[in-house]
Amino acid sequence: MEFRASRWLAGLVLAVGAIAGSATAEAKERPLGVIELFTSQGCSACPPADELFAEFAGRDDIVALAYHVTYWDYLGWQDNLASKENTDRQYGYMRAFGARAVYTPQAVVNGRTHMSGAKRDDITQALDNLEKTGQGLNVDIHVSESADTISIDVGQVEGPQRINAHLVLVYFGPPQLVDLQRGENQGRRITYWNAVSDVNTAGMWHGEEQRFDLPRSEVEKKGGAAVLLQAVGKDGLPGPILGAAVIRKAPGPVR
């Protein structure tokens, strides 16, 4: 399903192209990549993507986040996991990619490329190609916890380039089984994984080693959480994701 929008503002990928060759050696705990799925309970084309996404969400080597959007709510069913902020993030990607419209289901891989969220081969090929070409997650992120603090240690890149990146906290809920009683998916029961509930920017990173300390109590209030180190341009549009980690997973699956 496609939804029309305004034209693009481009160029963020080029701003960080030099990072791949100058990053520190790959750490074993570094994820293979980040998959962001833009989906909706009111989208008739989305259930196959939601099912595939559940598989990615179950893997330890992938950070998988589902952003439920609002623009299909008018079709008769209001998505209870959707938010304006999720929709805004997708529009940001639309402009960064130079696209003319947003659509669901859309999968964005490492903030660098996008494809249908229902196409397994396209997603896995994108993950592999980005990794092989040095456009994977090249910055180490290590998470540690104490009694009252969660510390996020971000590694560095070599060279003189100055990088503008945000350390982004993405909070997500446990798997939720939803009975869809109206709309295009009426009568279906679908389990939605890692639905994003909130996105906060914890600080800026410019390419050097840096520690970010968070109150543990505040993080625990919101369930699961992921960390994205994401480049941004002067226009504030989302760019390539340079590193990622999971602080803690949300509670277990619904049975």
PDB file of C-alpha atoms in Angstrom:
ATOM      1  CA  MET A   1       0.000   0.000   0.000  1.00  0.00           C
ATOM      2  CA  GLU A   2       1.312   3.457  -0.931  1.00  0.00           C
ATOM      3  CA  PHE A   3       0.545   6.865   0.514  1.00  0.00           C
ATOM      4  CA  ARG A   4       1.485  10.015  -1.408  1.00  0.00           C
ATOM      5  CA  ALA A   5       3.697  12.698   0.103  1.00  0.00           C
ATOM      6  CA  SER A   6       5.973  15.630  -0.771  1.00  0.00           C
ATOM      7  CA  ARG A   7       9.316  15.387  -2.597  1.00  0.00           C
ATOM      8  CA  TRP A   8      12.655  14.572  -1.036  1.00  0.00           C
ATOM      9  CA  LEU A   9      15.608  16.241   0.611  1.00  0.00           C
ATOM     10  CA  ALA A  10      18.618  13.967   0.077  1.00  0.00           C
ATOM     11  CA  GLY A  11      22.266  13.205   0.675  1.00  0.00           C
ATOM     12  CA  LEU A  12      22.748  11.808   4.198  1.00  0.00           C
ATOM     13  CA  VAL A  13      24.351   8.538   3.143  1.00  0.00           C
ATOM     14  CA  LEU A  14      27.250  10.352   1.483  1.00  0.00           C
ATOM     15  CA  ALA A  15      27.952  12.319   4.643  1.00  0.00           C
ATOM     16  CA  VAL A  16      29.217   9.240   6.445  1.00  0.00           C
ATOM     17  CA  GLY A  17      30.612   7.172   3.582  1.00  0.00           C
ATOM     18  CA  ALA A  18      34.169   7.333   4.927  1.00  0.00           C
ATOM     19  CA  ILE A  19      33.309   5.546   8.163  1.00  0.00           C
ATOM     20  CA  ALA A  20      33.412   2.024   6.725  1.00  0.00           C
ATOM     21  CA  GLY A  21      37.112   2.037   5.981  1.00  0.00           C
ATOM     22  CA  SER A  22      38.177   3.622   9.252  1.00  0.00           C
ATOM     23  CA  ALA A  23      36.081   1.835  11.845  1.00  0.00           C
ATOM     24  CA  THR A  24      37.639  -0.282  14.548  1.00  0.00           C
ATOM     25  CA  ALA A  25      37.794  -4.052  14.195  1.00  0.00           C
ATOM     26  CA  GLU A  26      34.437  -5.794  14.296  1.00  0.00           C
ATOM     27  CA  ALA A  27      33.363  -7.050  17.704  1.00  0.00           C
ATOM     28  CA  LYS A  28      31.721 -10.433  18.039  1.00  0.00           C
ATOM     29  CA  GLU A  29      28.757  -8.984  19.886  1.00  0.00           C
ATOM     30  CA  ARG A  30      28.127  -6.399  17.183  1.00  0.00           C
ATOM     31  CA  PRO A  31      24.763  -7.080  15.478  1.00  0.00           C
ATOM     32  CA  LEU A  32      24.601  -7.939  11.803  1.00  0.00           C
ATOM     33  CA  GLY A  33      22.187  -5.091  11.183  1.00  0.00           C
ATOM     34  CA  VAL A  34      19.067  -3.143  12.072  1.00  0.00           C
ATOM     35  CA  ILE A  35      15.681  -3.798  10.465  1.00  0.00           C
ATOM     36  CA  GLU A  36      13.009  -1.147  10.949  1.00  0.00           C
ATOM     37  CA  LEU A  37       9.570  -2.245   9.746  1.00  0.00           C
ATOM     38  CA  PHE A  38       6.885   0.338   9.039  1.00  0.00           C
ATOM     39  CA  THR A  39       3.556  -1.423   9.275  1.00  0.00           C
ATOM     40  CA  SER A  40      -0.099  -0.982  10.191  1.00  0.00           C
ATOM     41  CA  GLN A  41      -2.894  -3.139  11.533  1.00  0.00           C
ATOM     42  CA  GLY A  42      -5.119  -1.539   8.881  1.00  0.00           C
ATOM     43  CA  CYS A  43      -2.909  -2.468   5.929  1.00  0.00           C
ATOM     44  CA  SER A  44      -4.089  -5.513   3.975  1.00  0.00           C
ATOM     45  CA  ALA A  45      -0.585  -6.122   2.593  1.00  0.00           C
ATOM     46  CA  CYS A  46       1.114  -6.088   6.009  1.00  0.00           C
ATOM     47  CA  PRO A  47       0.325  -9.452   7.690  1.00  0.00           C
ATOM     48  CA  PRO A  48       2.947 -11.392   5.669  1.00  0.00           C
ATOM     49  CA  ALA A  49       5.536  -8.759   6.600  1.00  0.00           C
ATOM     50  CA  ASP A  50       4.512  -8.878  10.259  1.00  0.00           C
ATOM     51  CA  GLU A  51       4.939 -12.666  10.221  1.00  0.00           C
ATOM     52  CA  LEU A  52       8.382 -12.424   8.617  1.00  0.00           C
ATOM     53  CA  PHE A  53       9.374  -9.663  11.024  1.00  0.00           C
ATOM     54  CA  ALA A  54       8.604 -11.982  13.966  1.00  0.00           C
ATOM     55  CA  GLU A  55      11.375 -14.268  12.710  1.00  0.00           C
ATOM     56  CA  PHE A  56      13.882 -11.424  12.528  1.00  0.00           C
ATOM     57  CA  ALA A  57      12.821 -10.229  15.983  1.00  0.00           C
ATOM     58  CA  GLY A  58      13.689 -13.654  17.376  1.00  0.00           C
ATOM     59  CA  ARG A  59      17.280 -13.517  16.143  1.00  0.00           C
ATOM     60  CA  ASP A  60      20.091 -12.436  18.468  1.00  0.00           C
ATOM     61  CA  ASP A  61      22.187 -10.971  15.652  1.00  0.00           C
ATOM     62  CA  ILE A  62      19.569  -8.482  14.416  1.00  0.00           C
ATOM     63  CA  VAL A  63      18.005  -5.446  16.059  1.00  0.00           C
ATOM     64  CA  ALA A  64      14.399  -5.508  14.815  1.00  0.00           C
ATOM     65  CA  LEU A  65      11.986  -2.636  15.492  1.00  0.00           C
ATOM     66  CA  ALA A  66       8.402  -2.243  14.269  1.00  0.00           C
ATOM     67  CA  TYR A  67       6.980   1.255  13.802  1.00  0.00           C
ATOM     68  CA  HIS A  68       3.197   1.234  13.483  1.00  0.00           C
ATOM     69  CA  VAL A  69       1.971   4.193  11.435  1.00  0.00           C
ATOM     70  CA  THR A  70      -1.293   6.106  11.560  1.00  0.00           C
ATOM     71  CA  TYR A  71      -2.222   6.949   7.966  1.00  0.00           C
ATOM     72  CA  TRP A  72      -4.318   3.818   7.332  1.00  0.00           C
ATOM     73  CA  ASP A  73      -6.535   4.316  10.393  1.00  0.00           C
ATOM     74  CA  TYR A  74      -9.227   5.925   8.230  1.00  0.00           C
ATOM     75  CA  LEU A  75      -9.932   2.561   6.579  1.00  0.00           C
ATOM     76  CA  GLY A  76     -12.044   1.460   9.537  1.00  0.00           C
ATOM     77  CA  TRP A  77      -9.610   0.175  12.160  1.00  0.00           C
ATOM     78  CA  GLN A  78      -7.431   2.333  14.389  1.00  0.00           C
ATOM     79  CA  ASP A  79      -4.042   0.753  15.017  1.00  0.00           C
ATOM     80  CA  ASN A  80      -3.620   0.681  18.803  1.00  0.00           C
ATOM     81  CA  LEU A  81       0.181   0.492  18.482  1.00  0.00           C
ATOM     82  CA  ALA A  82       0.567   3.418  16.083  1.00  0.00           C
ATOM     83  CA  SER A  83       1.787   6.927  16.824  1.00  0.00           C
ATOM     84  CA  LYS A  84       2.379  10.187  15.011  1.00  0.00           C
ATOM     85  CA  GLU A  85       6.053   9.973  15.948  1.00  0.00           C
ATOM     86  CA  ASN A  86       6.372   6.631  14.150  1.00  0.00           C
ATOM     87  CA  THR A  87       4.711   8.106  11.082  1.00  0.00           C
ATOM     88  CA  ASP A  88       7.009  11.135  11.220  1.00  0.00           C
ATOM     89  CA  ARG A  89      10.064   8.872  11.303  1.00  0.00           C
ATOM     90  CA  GLN A  90       8.937   7.147   8.137  1.00  0.00           C
ATOM     91  CA  TYR A  91       8.375  10.480   6.407  1.00  0.00           C
ATOM     92  CA  GLY A  92      11.893  11.454   7.436  1.00  0.00           C
ATOM     93  CA  TYR A  93      13.254   8.358   5.719  1.00  0.00           C
ATOM     94  CA  MET A  94      11.122   9.118   2.667  1.00  0.00           C
ATOM     95  CA  ARG A  95      12.777  12.498   2.263  1.00  0.00           C
ATOM     96  CA  ALA A  96      16.251  11.122   3.008  1.00  0.00           C
ATOM     97  CA  PHE A  97      15.841   8.406   0.353  1.00  0.00           C
ATOM     98  CA  GLY A  98      14.469  10.853  -2.208  1.00  0.00           C
ATOM     99  CA  ALA A  99      11.173   8.984  -2.478  1.00  0.00           C
ATOM    100  CA  ARG A 100       7.853  10.552  -3.450  1.00  0.00           C
ATOM    101  CA  ALA A 101       5.659   8.518  -1.117  1.00  0.00           C
ATOM    102  CA  VAL A 102       5.570   6.384   2.003  1.00  0.00           C
ATOM    103  CA  TYR A 103       4.199   2.856   1.928  1.00  0.00           C
ATOM    104  CA  THR A 104       3.549  -0.196   4.042  1.00  0.00           C
ATOM    105  CA  PRO A 105       4.979  -2.662   4.639  1.00  0.00           C
ATOM    106  CA  GLN A 106       8.362  -0.973   4.324  1.00  0.00           C
ATOM    107  CA  ALA A 107      11.597  -2.372   5.731  1.00  0.00           C
ATOM    108  CA  VAL A 108      14.526   0.000   6.238  1.00  0.00           C
ATOM    109  CA  VAL A 109      17.887  -1.728   6.704  1.00  0.00           C
ATOM    110  CA  ASN A 110      20.664   0.079   8.599  1.00  0.00           C
ATOM    111  CA  GLY A 111      19.020   3.391   7.731  1.00  0.00           C
ATOM    112  CA  ARG A 112      20.600   3.061   4.269  1.00  0.00           C
ATOM    113  CA  THR A 113      18.205   1.226   1.982  1.00  0.00           C
ATOM    114  CA  HIS A 114      14.579   0.111   1.885  1.00  0.00           C
ATOM    115  CA  MET A 115      12.385  -2.545   0.345  1.00  0.00           C
ATOM    116  CA  SER A 116       9.095  -4.349   0.894  1.00  0.00           C
ATOM    117  CA  GLY A 117       8.935  -5.722   4.419  1.00  0.00           C
ATOM    118  CA  ALA A 118       7.384  -8.917   3.058  1.00  0.00           C
ATOM    119  CA  LYS A 119      10.345  -9.885   0.864  1.00  0.00           C
ATOM    120  CA  ARG A 120      12.677 -12.092   2.863  1.00  0.00           C
ATOM    121  CA  ASP A 121      15.313 -12.449   0.138  1.00  0.00           C
ATOM    122  CA  ASP A 122      15.543  -8.697  -0.444  1.00  0.00           C
ATOM    123  CA  ILE A 123      15.998  -8.002   3.273  1.00  0.00           C
ATOM    124  CA  THR A 124      18.594 -10.697   3.869  1.00  0.00           C
ATOM    125  CA  GLN A 125      20.462  -9.732   0.699  1.00  0.00           C
ATOM    126  CA  ALA A 126      20.542  -6.100   1.838  1.00  0.00           C
ATOM    127  CA  LEU A 127      21.960  -7.135   5.213  1.00  0.00           C
ATOM    128  CA  ASP A 128      24.636  -9.261   3.551  1.00  0.00           C
ATOM    129  CA  ASN A 129      25.549  -6.670   0.912  1.00  0.00           C
ATOM    130  CA  LEU A 130      25.850  -3.848   3.423  1.00  0.00           C
ATOM    131  CA  GLU A 131      28.054  -6.006   5.621  1.00  0.00           C
ATOM    132  CA  LYS A 132      30.305  -7.002   2.696  1.00  0.00           C
ATOM    133  CA  THR A 133      30.688  -3.423   1.458  1.00  0.00           C
ATOM    134  CA  GLY A 134      31.569  -2.003   4.869  1.00  0.00           C
ATOM    135  CA  GLN A 135      28.193  -0.345   5.365  1.00  0.00           C
ATOM    136  CA  GLY A 136      27.146  -2.575   8.226  1.00  0.00           C
ATOM    137  CA  LEU A 137      27.301  -1.634  11.900  1.00  0.00           C
ATOM    138  CA  ASN A 138      30.902  -0.469  12.169  1.00  0.00           C
ATOM    139  CA  VAL A 139      30.886   1.238  15.578  1.00  0.00           C
ATOM    140  CA  ASP A 140      31.019  -0.792  18.777  1.00  0.00           C
ATOM    141  CA  ILE A 141      28.355  -0.190  21.400  1.00  0.00           C
ATOM    142  CA  HIS A 142      28.657  -1.883  24.778  1.00  0.00           C
ATOM    143  CA  VAL A 143      25.896  -1.776  27.397  1.00  0.00           C
ATOM    144  CA  SER A 144      26.525  -2.388  31.106  1.00  0.00           C
ATOM    145  CA  GLU A 145      24.275  -2.079  34.141  1.00  0.00           C
ATOM    146  CA  SER A 146      24.753  -1.263  37.802  1.00  0.00           C
ATOM    147  CA  ALA A 147      22.240  -0.932  40.609  1.00  0.00           C
ATOM    148  CA  ASP A 148      20.907   2.412  39.426  1.00  0.00           C
ATOM    149  CA  THR A 149      22.628   3.167  36.107  1.00  0.00           C
ATOM    150  CA  ILE A 150      22.706   1.837  32.576  1.00  0.00           C
ATOM    151  CA  SER A 151      25.929   2.833  30.837  1.00  0.00           C
ATOM    152  CA  ILE A 152      26.314   2.892  27.070  1.00  0.00           C
ATOM    153  CA  ASP A 153      29.909   2.965  25.827  1.00  0.00           C
ATOM    154  CA  VAL A 154      30.290   3.976  22.188  1.00  0.00           C
ATOM    155  CA  GLY A 155      33.541   3.281  20.340  1.00  0.00           C
ATOM    156  CA  GLN A 156      35.446   5.537  17.996  1.00  0.00           C
ATOM    157  CA  VAL A 157      36.393   5.810  14.335  1.00  0.00           C
ATOM    158  CA  GLU A 158      39.824   6.688  13.013  1.00  0.00           C
ATOM    159  CA  GLY A 159      40.597   9.736  10.916  1.00  0.00           C
ATOM    160  CA  PRO A 160      39.960  13.462  10.969  1.00  0.00           C
ATOM    161  CA  GLN A 161      36.334  13.442   9.832  1.00  0.00           C
ATOM    162  CA  ARG A 162      33.807  14.875  12.241  1.00  0.00           C
ATOM    163  CA  ILE A 163      30.602  12.877  12.436  1.00  0.00           C
ATOM    164  CA  ASN A 164      27.275  14.148  13.629  1.00  0.00           C
ATOM    165  CA  ALA A 165      25.310  11.229  15.014  1.00  0.00           C
ATOM    166  CA  HIS A 166      22.555  10.852  17.567  1.00  0.00           C
ATOM    167  CA  LEU A 167      22.482   8.193  20.238  1.00  0.00           C
ATOM    168  CA  VAL A 168      18.835   7.179  19.978  1.00  0.00           C
ATOM    169  CA  LEU A 169      16.907   5.095  22.495  1.00  0.00           C
ATOM    170  CA  VAL A 170      14.050   3.150  20.952  1.00  0.00           C
ATOM    171  CA  TYR A 171      11.593   1.625  23.402  1.00  0.00           C
ATOM    172  CA  PHE A 172       9.405  -1.282  22.360  1.00  0.00           C
ATOM    173  CA  GLY A 173       6.742  -3.432  23.941  1.00  0.00           C
ATOM    174  CA  PRO A 174       6.331  -7.183  24.393  1.00  0.00           C
ATOM    175  CA  PRO A 175       4.611  -9.267  21.699  1.00  0.00           C
ATOM    176  CA  GLN A 176       0.926  -8.397  21.561  1.00  0.00           C
ATOM    177  CA  LEU A 177      -1.851 -10.533  20.128  1.00  0.00           C
ATOM    178  CA  VAL A 178      -4.496  -8.300  18.548  1.00  0.00           C
ATOM    179  CA  ASP A 179      -7.981  -9.270  17.333  1.00  0.00           C
ATOM    180  CA  LEU A 180      -8.680  -7.106  14.299  1.00  0.00           C
ATOM    181  CA  GLN A 181     -12.424  -6.533  14.348  1.00  0.00           C
ATOM    182  CA  ARG A 182     -12.805  -4.058  11.493  1.00  0.00           C
ATOM    183  CA  GLY A 183     -10.958  -2.730   8.489  1.00  0.00           C
ATOM    184  CA  GLU A 184      -9.081  -4.548   5.744  1.00  0.00           C
ATOM    185  CA  ASN A 185      -7.786  -7.268   8.096  1.00  0.00           C
ATOM    186  CA  GLN A 186     -11.115  -7.872   9.826  1.00  0.00           C
ATOM    187  CA  GLY A 187     -11.320 -11.272  11.504  1.00  0.00           C
ATOM    188  CA  ARG A 188      -7.588 -11.851  11.733  1.00  0.00           C
ATOM    189  CA  ARG A 189      -5.609 -12.407  14.950  1.00  0.00           C
ATOM    190  CA  ILE A 190      -2.025 -11.221  14.601  1.00  0.00           C
ATOM    191  CA  THR A 191       0.856 -11.121  17.064  1.00  0.00           C
ATOM    192  CA  TYR A 192       2.890  -7.935  16.735  1.00  0.00           C
ATOM    193  CA  TRP A 193       6.517  -8.003  17.871  1.00  0.00           C
ATOM    194  CA  ASN A 194       8.746  -5.193  19.111  1.00  0.00           C
ATOM    195  CA  ALA A 195       6.210  -2.443  18.456  1.00  0.00           C
ATOM    196  CA  VAL A 196       7.928   0.888  19.101  1.00  0.00           C
ATOM    197  CA  SER A 197       6.303   2.959  21.833  1.00  0.00           C
ATOM    198  CA  ASP A 198       8.775   5.824  22.229  1.00  0.00           C
ATOM    199  CA  VAL A 199      11.942   7.231  20.675  1.00  0.00           C
ATOM    200  CA  ASN A 200      14.304   9.541  22.576  1.00  0.00           C
ATOM    201  CA  THR A 201      17.650  11.096  21.702  1.00  0.00           C
ATOM    202  CA  ALA A 202      20.114  10.611  24.567  1.00  0.00           C
ATOM    203  CA  GLY A 203      22.913  12.756  23.160  1.00  0.00           C
ATOM    204  CA  MET A 204      25.319  13.525  20.327  1.00  0.00           C
ATOM    205  CA  TRP A 205      28.375  11.548  19.198  1.00  0.00           C
ATOM    206  CA  HIS A 206      31.153  12.924  16.978  1.00  0.00           C
ATOM    207  CA  GLY A 207      33.352   9.913  16.320  1.00  0.00           C
ATOM    208  CA  GLU A 208      35.271   9.580  19.591  1.00  0.00           C
ATOM    209  CA  GLU A 209      34.872   7.153  22.478  1.00  0.00           C
ATOM    210  CA  GLN A 210      32.065   8.326  24.704  1.00  0.00           C
ATOM    211  CA  ARG A 211      29.971   7.070  27.609  1.00  0.00           C
ATOM    212  CA  PHE A 212      26.291   7.831  28.107  1.00  0.00           C
ATOM    213  CA  ASP A 213      24.764   7.138  31.535  1.00  0.00           C
ATOM    214  CA  LEU A 214      21.015   6.596  31.898  1.00  0.00           C
ATOM    215  CA  PRO A 215      18.851   6.180  35.013  1.00  0.00           C
ATOM    216  CA  ARG A 216      18.089   2.488  35.192  1.00  0.00           C
ATOM    217  CA  SER A 217      14.674   3.119  36.735  1.00  0.00           C
ATOM    218  CA  GLU A 218      13.572   5.220  33.763  1.00  0.00           C
ATOM    219  CA  VAL A 219      14.613   2.604  31.228  1.00  0.00           C
ATOM    220  CA  GLU A 220      12.943  -0.217  33.146  1.00  0.00           C
ATOM    221  CA  LYS A 221       9.613   1.620  33.146  1.00  0.00           C
ATOM    222  CA  LYS A 222       9.347   1.307  29.382  1.00  0.00           C
ATOM    223  CA  GLY A 223      10.017  -2.387  28.796  1.00  0.00           C
ATOM    224  CA  GLY A 224      12.358  -3.337  25.982  1.00  0.00           C
ATOM    225  CA  ALA A 225      14.880  -0.862  24.629  1.00  0.00           C
ATOM    226  CA  ALA A 226      17.358  -0.657  21.779  1.00  0.00           C
ATOM    227  CA  VAL A 227      20.199   1.769  21.129  1.00  0.00           C
ATOM    228  CA  LEU A 228      20.793   3.168  17.641  1.00  0.00           C
ATOM    229  CA  LEU A 229      23.794   5.293  16.752  1.00  0.00           C
ATOM    230  CA  GLN A 230      22.385   7.137  13.759  1.00  0.00           C
ATOM    231  CA  ALA A 231      23.997   9.798  11.584  1.00  0.00           C
ATOM    232  CA  VAL A 232      21.980  12.944  10.924  1.00  0.00           C
ATOM    233  CA  GLY A 233      22.337  15.766   8.450  1.00  0.00           C
ATOM    234  CA  LYS A 234      21.998  19.483   9.012  1.00  0.00           C
ATOM    235  CA  ASP A 235      18.343  19.140   8.037  1.00  0.00           C
ATOM    236  CA  GLY A 236      17.813  16.598  10.826  1.00  0.00           C
ATOM    237  CA  LEU A 237      16.808  13.738   8.527  1.00  0.00           C
ATOM    238  CA  PRO A 238      17.674  10.184   9.636  1.00  0.00           C
ATOM    239  CA  GLY A 239      20.805   8.794   8.046  1.00  0.00           C
ATOM    240  CA  PRO A 240      22.862   5.608   8.149  1.00  0.00           C
ATOM    241  CA  ILE A 241      22.838   3.614  11.370  1.00  0.00           C
ATOM    242  CA  LEU A 242      26.454   3.147  12.434  1.00  0.00           C
ATOM    243  CA  GLY A 243      26.015   0.975  15.511  1.00  0.00           C
ATOM    244  CA  ALA A 244      23.287  -0.687  17.536  1.00  0.00           C
ATOM    245  CA  ALA A 245      22.657  -2.726  20.646  1.00  0.00           C
ATOM    246  CA  VAL A 246      19.781  -3.997  22.743  1.00  0.00           C
ATOM    247  CA  ILE A 247      19.704  -2.755  26.334  1.00  0.00           C
ATOM    248  CA  ARG A 248      17.064  -5.212  27.362  1.00  0.00           C
ATOM    249  CA  LYS A 249      14.416  -7.235  25.635  1.00  0.00           C
ATOM    250  CA  ALA A 250      10.736  -6.815  26.334  1.00  0.00           C
ATOM    251  CA  PRO A 251       8.971  -9.621  28.270  1.00  0.00           C
ATOM    252  CA  GLY A 252       8.379 -12.936  26.521  1.00  0.00           C
ATOM    253  CA  PRO A 253       5.903 -13.783  23.776  1.00  0.00           C
ATOM    254  CA  VAL A 254       2.152 -13.980  24.072  1.00  0.00           C
ATOM    255  CA  ARG A 255       0.833 -17.533  23.942  1.00  0.00           C
TER     256      ARG A 255
END
